[in-house]
């Protein structure tokens, strides 16, 4: 009886694992699709500089969607090496700092409360629902 119950749990566990894998794969595909819709991408949509800038600014308005710090990743990865260096230095990160740490530092800097000149870029103190997308 205990062995039969163990086999039943095993089948249930296998079904759960299969559903989990399917959801994980769907989420990964959705994320990849989202990344292709943002710069830097080889999409013909991004051959127009206006579309690149619009996408970067929209990413900053919702910087943690679909992943934490994703808007800052877009900003950093869309920048030239010179501007990546400027961004890195602006948050006091030394050469060789992991990019994830730079994204986090940009987040803290740009999202801080108070008189923050960058707040408008990340939707602080604004009603970003009126921004055209």
mmCIF file of C-alpha atoms in Angstrom:
data_model
loop_
_atom_site.group_PDB
_atom_site.id
_atom_site.type_symbol
_atom_site.label_atom_id
_atom_site.label_comp_id
_atom_site.label_asym_id
_atom_site.label_seq_id
_atom_site.Cartn_x
_atom_site.Cartn_y
_atom_site.Cartn_z
ATOM 1 C CA UNK A 1 0.000 0.000 0.000
ATOM 2 C CA UNK A 2 2.827 2.427 0.887
ATOM 3 C CA UNK A 3 4.665 1.458 -2.305
ATOM 4 C CA UNK A 4 1.498 2.063 -4.344
ATOM 5 C CA UNK A 5 1.074 5.478 -2.677
ATOM 6 C CA UNK A 6 4.746 6.281 -3.452
ATOM 7 C CA UNK A 7 4.210 5.382 -7.124
ATOM 8 C CA UNK A 8 1.085 7.540 -7.231
ATOM 9 C CA UNK A 9 2.978 10.495 -5.767
ATOM 10 C CA UNK A 10 5.707 9.918 -8.290
ATOM 11 C CA UNK A 11 3.212 10.120 -11.174
ATOM 12 C CA UNK A 12 1.685 13.264 -9.639
ATOM 13 C CA UNK A 13 5.159 14.734 -9.209
ATOM 14 C CA UNK A 14 5.983 13.953 -12.830
ATOM 15 C CA UNK A 15 2.803 15.670 -14.003
ATOM 16 C CA UNK A 16 3.558 18.696 -11.829
ATOM 17 C CA UNK A 17 7.129 18.822 -13.159
ATOM 18 C CA UNK A 18 5.885 18.609 -16.743
ATOM 19 C CA UNK A 19 3.432 21.486 -16.179
ATOM 20 C CA UNK A 20 6.186 23.503 -14.501
ATOM 21 C CA UNK A 21 8.557 22.937 -17.447
ATOM 22 C CA UNK A 22 5.858 23.993 -19.895
ATOM 23 C CA UNK A 23 5.120 27.219 -17.958
ATOM 24 C CA UNK A 24 8.845 27.932 -17.605
ATOM 25 C CA UNK A 25 9.391 27.482 -21.348
ATOM 26 C CA UNK A 26 6.389 29.692 -22.164
ATOM 27 C CA UNK A 27 7.723 32.396 -19.850
ATOM 28 C CA UNK A 28 11.196 32.166 -21.421
ATOM 29 C CA UNK A 29 9.731 32.487 -24.933
ATOM 30 C CA UNK A 30 7.636 35.481 -23.860
ATOM 31 C CA UNK A 31 10.695 37.130 -22.350
ATOM 32 C CA UNK A 32 12.753 36.534 -25.493
ATOM 33 C CA UNK A 33 9.926 37.998 -27.567
ATOM 34 C CA UNK A 34 9.861 41.050 -25.280
ATOM 35 C CA UNK A 35 13.628 41.488 -25.628
ATOM 36 C CA UNK A 36 13.365 41.439 -29.431
ATOM 37 C CA UNK A 37 10.881 44.299 -29.224
ATOM 38 C CA UNK A 38 13.401 46.509 -27.394
ATOM 39 C CA UNK A 39 16.777 47.851 -28.457
ATOM 40 C CA UNK A 40 19.443 46.834 -29.094
ATOM 41 C CA UNK A 41 17.828 44.549 -31.617
ATOM 42 C CA UNK A 42 18.366 43.865 -35.286
ATOM 43 C CA UNK A 43 14.678 44.471 -35.919
ATOM 44 C CA UNK A 44 13.977 46.779 -38.858
ATOM 45 C CA UNK A 45 11.784 48.771 -36.458
ATOM 46 C CA UNK A 46 14.946 49.982 -34.739
ATOM 47 C CA UNK A 47 16.510 51.293 -37.930
ATOM 48 C CA UNK A 48 14.600 54.509 -37.217
ATOM 49 C CA UNK A 49 16.416 56.437 -34.445
ATOM 50 C CA UNK A 50 13.091 57.807 -33.159
ATOM 51 C CA UNK A 51 11.891 54.255 -32.474
ATOM 52 C CA UNK A 52 15.097 53.457 -30.595
ATOM 53 C CA UNK A 53 14.784 56.509 -28.341
ATOM 54 C CA UNK A 54 11.051 55.936 -27.806
ATOM 55 C CA UNK A 55 11.706 52.330 -26.809
ATOM 56 C CA UNK A 56 14.490 53.300 -24.382
ATOM 57 C CA UNK A 57 12.305 55.953 -22.738
ATOM 58 C CA UNK A 58 9.358 53.555 -22.491
ATOM 59 C CA UNK A 59 11.688 51.005 -20.905
ATOM 60 C CA UNK A 60 12.719 53.579 -18.322
ATOM 61 C CA UNK A 61 9.095 54.437 -17.519
ATOM 62 C CA UNK A 62 8.605 50.825 -16.458
ATOM 63 C CA UNK A 63 12.195 49.879 -15.659
ATOM 64 C CA UNK A 64 11.382 46.632 -13.862
ATOM 65 C CA UNK A 65 9.108 45.078 -16.496
ATOM 66 C CA UNK A 66 9.236 42.318 -17.579
ATOM 67 C CA UNK A 67 12.270 41.710 -15.327
ATOM 68 C CA UNK A 68 13.946 43.676 -12.546
ATOM 69 C CA UNK A 69 16.241 46.381 -13.954
ATOM 70 C CA UNK A 70 15.223 45.549 -17.555
ATOM 71 C CA UNK A 71 14.758 49.221 -18.483
ATOM 72 C CA UNK A 72 18.272 49.995 -17.270
ATOM 73 C CA UNK A 73 19.625 47.052 -19.233
ATOM 74 C CA UNK A 74 18.001 48.498 -22.356
ATOM 75 C CA UNK A 75 19.509 51.915 -21.659
ATOM 76 C CA UNK A 76 22.986 50.515 -21.016
ATOM 77 C CA UNK A 77 23.065 47.933 -23.809
ATOM 78 C CA UNK A 78 21.718 50.462 -26.349
ATOM 79 C CA UNK A 79 24.490 52.910 -25.507
ATOM 80 C CA UNK A 80 27.802 53.252 -27.279
ATOM 81 C CA UNK A 81 30.919 52.147 -25.400
ATOM 82 C CA UNK A 82 31.609 55.803 -24.578
ATOM 83 C CA UNK A 83 28.147 56.291 -23.042
ATOM 84 C CA UNK A 84 28.334 52.982 -21.224
ATOM 85 C CA UNK A 85 31.528 54.325 -19.662
ATOM 86 C CA UNK A 86 29.755 57.590 -18.764
ATOM 87 C CA UNK A 87 26.845 55.662 -17.184
ATOM 88 C CA UNK A 88 29.251 53.416 -15.272
ATOM 89 C CA UNK A 89 31.195 56.392 -13.942
ATOM 90 C CA UNK A 90 27.981 58.267 -13.050
ATOM 91 C CA UNK A 91 27.201 55.618 -10.441
ATOM 92 C CA UNK A 92 30.791 55.301 -9.254
ATOM 93 C CA UNK A 93 31.332 51.803 -10.633
ATOM 94 C CA UNK A 94 34.954 50.883 -11.398
ATOM 95 C CA UNK A 95 36.058 49.401 -14.717
ATOM 96 C CA UNK A 96 35.157 45.722 -14.901
ATOM 97 C CA UNK A 97 32.030 46.003 -12.751
ATOM 98 C CA UNK A 98 29.407 43.393 -13.648
ATOM 99 C CA UNK A 99 26.674 44.973 -15.736
ATOM 100 C CA UNK A 100 23.949 43.691 -13.384
ATOM 101 C CA UNK A 101 25.501 45.779 -10.598
ATOM 102 C CA UNK A 102 25.576 48.818 -12.875
ATOM 103 C CA UNK A 103 21.856 48.325 -13.652
ATOM 104 C CA UNK A 104 21.103 48.166 -9.917
ATOM 105 C CA UNK A 105 23.134 51.295 -9.224
ATOM 106 C CA UNK A 106 21.388 53.136 -12.062
ATOM 107 C CA UNK A 107 18.071 52.072 -10.561
ATOM 108 C CA UNK A 108 18.962 53.415 -7.109
ATOM 109 C CA UNK A 109 20.251 56.673 -8.578
ATOM 110 C CA UNK A 110 17.414 57.352 -10.976
ATOM 111 C CA UNK A 111 14.605 56.200 -8.672
ATOM 112 C CA UNK A 112 15.666 57.915 -5.455
ATOM 113 C CA UNK A 113 13.151 60.172 -3.744
ATOM 114 C CA UNK A 114 13.557 63.873 -3.291
ATOM 115 C CA UNK A 115 14.767 66.396 -5.791
ATOM 116 C CA UNK A 116 15.928 63.950 -8.393
ATOM 117 C CA UNK A 117 16.552 65.343 -11.854
ATOM 118 C CA UNK A 118 16.189 61.862 -13.392
ATOM 119 C CA UNK A 119 12.885 61.022 -11.693
ATOM 120 C CA UNK A 120 10.826 62.143 -14.660
ATOM 121 C CA UNK A 121 12.558 59.543 -16.853
ATOM 122 C CA UNK A 122 11.440 56.707 -14.590
ATOM 123 C CA UNK A 123 7.933 58.047 -14.004
ATOM 124 C CA UNK A 124 8.460 59.598 -10.550
ATOM 125 C CA UNK A 125 6.345 62.656 -9.911
ATOM 126 C CA UNK A 126 4.512 62.258 -13.192
ATOM 127 C CA UNK A 127 1.380 60.654 -14.459
ATOM 128 C CA UNK A 128 3.043 58.462 -17.048
ATOM 129 C CA UNK A 129 -0.379 57.259 -18.233
ATOM 130 C CA UNK A 130 -0.514 60.405 -20.390
ATOM 131 C CA UNK A 131 2.732 59.483 -22.186
ATOM 132 C CA UNK A 132 2.131 58.277 -25.718
ATOM 133 C CA UNK A 133 3.494 54.852 -26.538
#
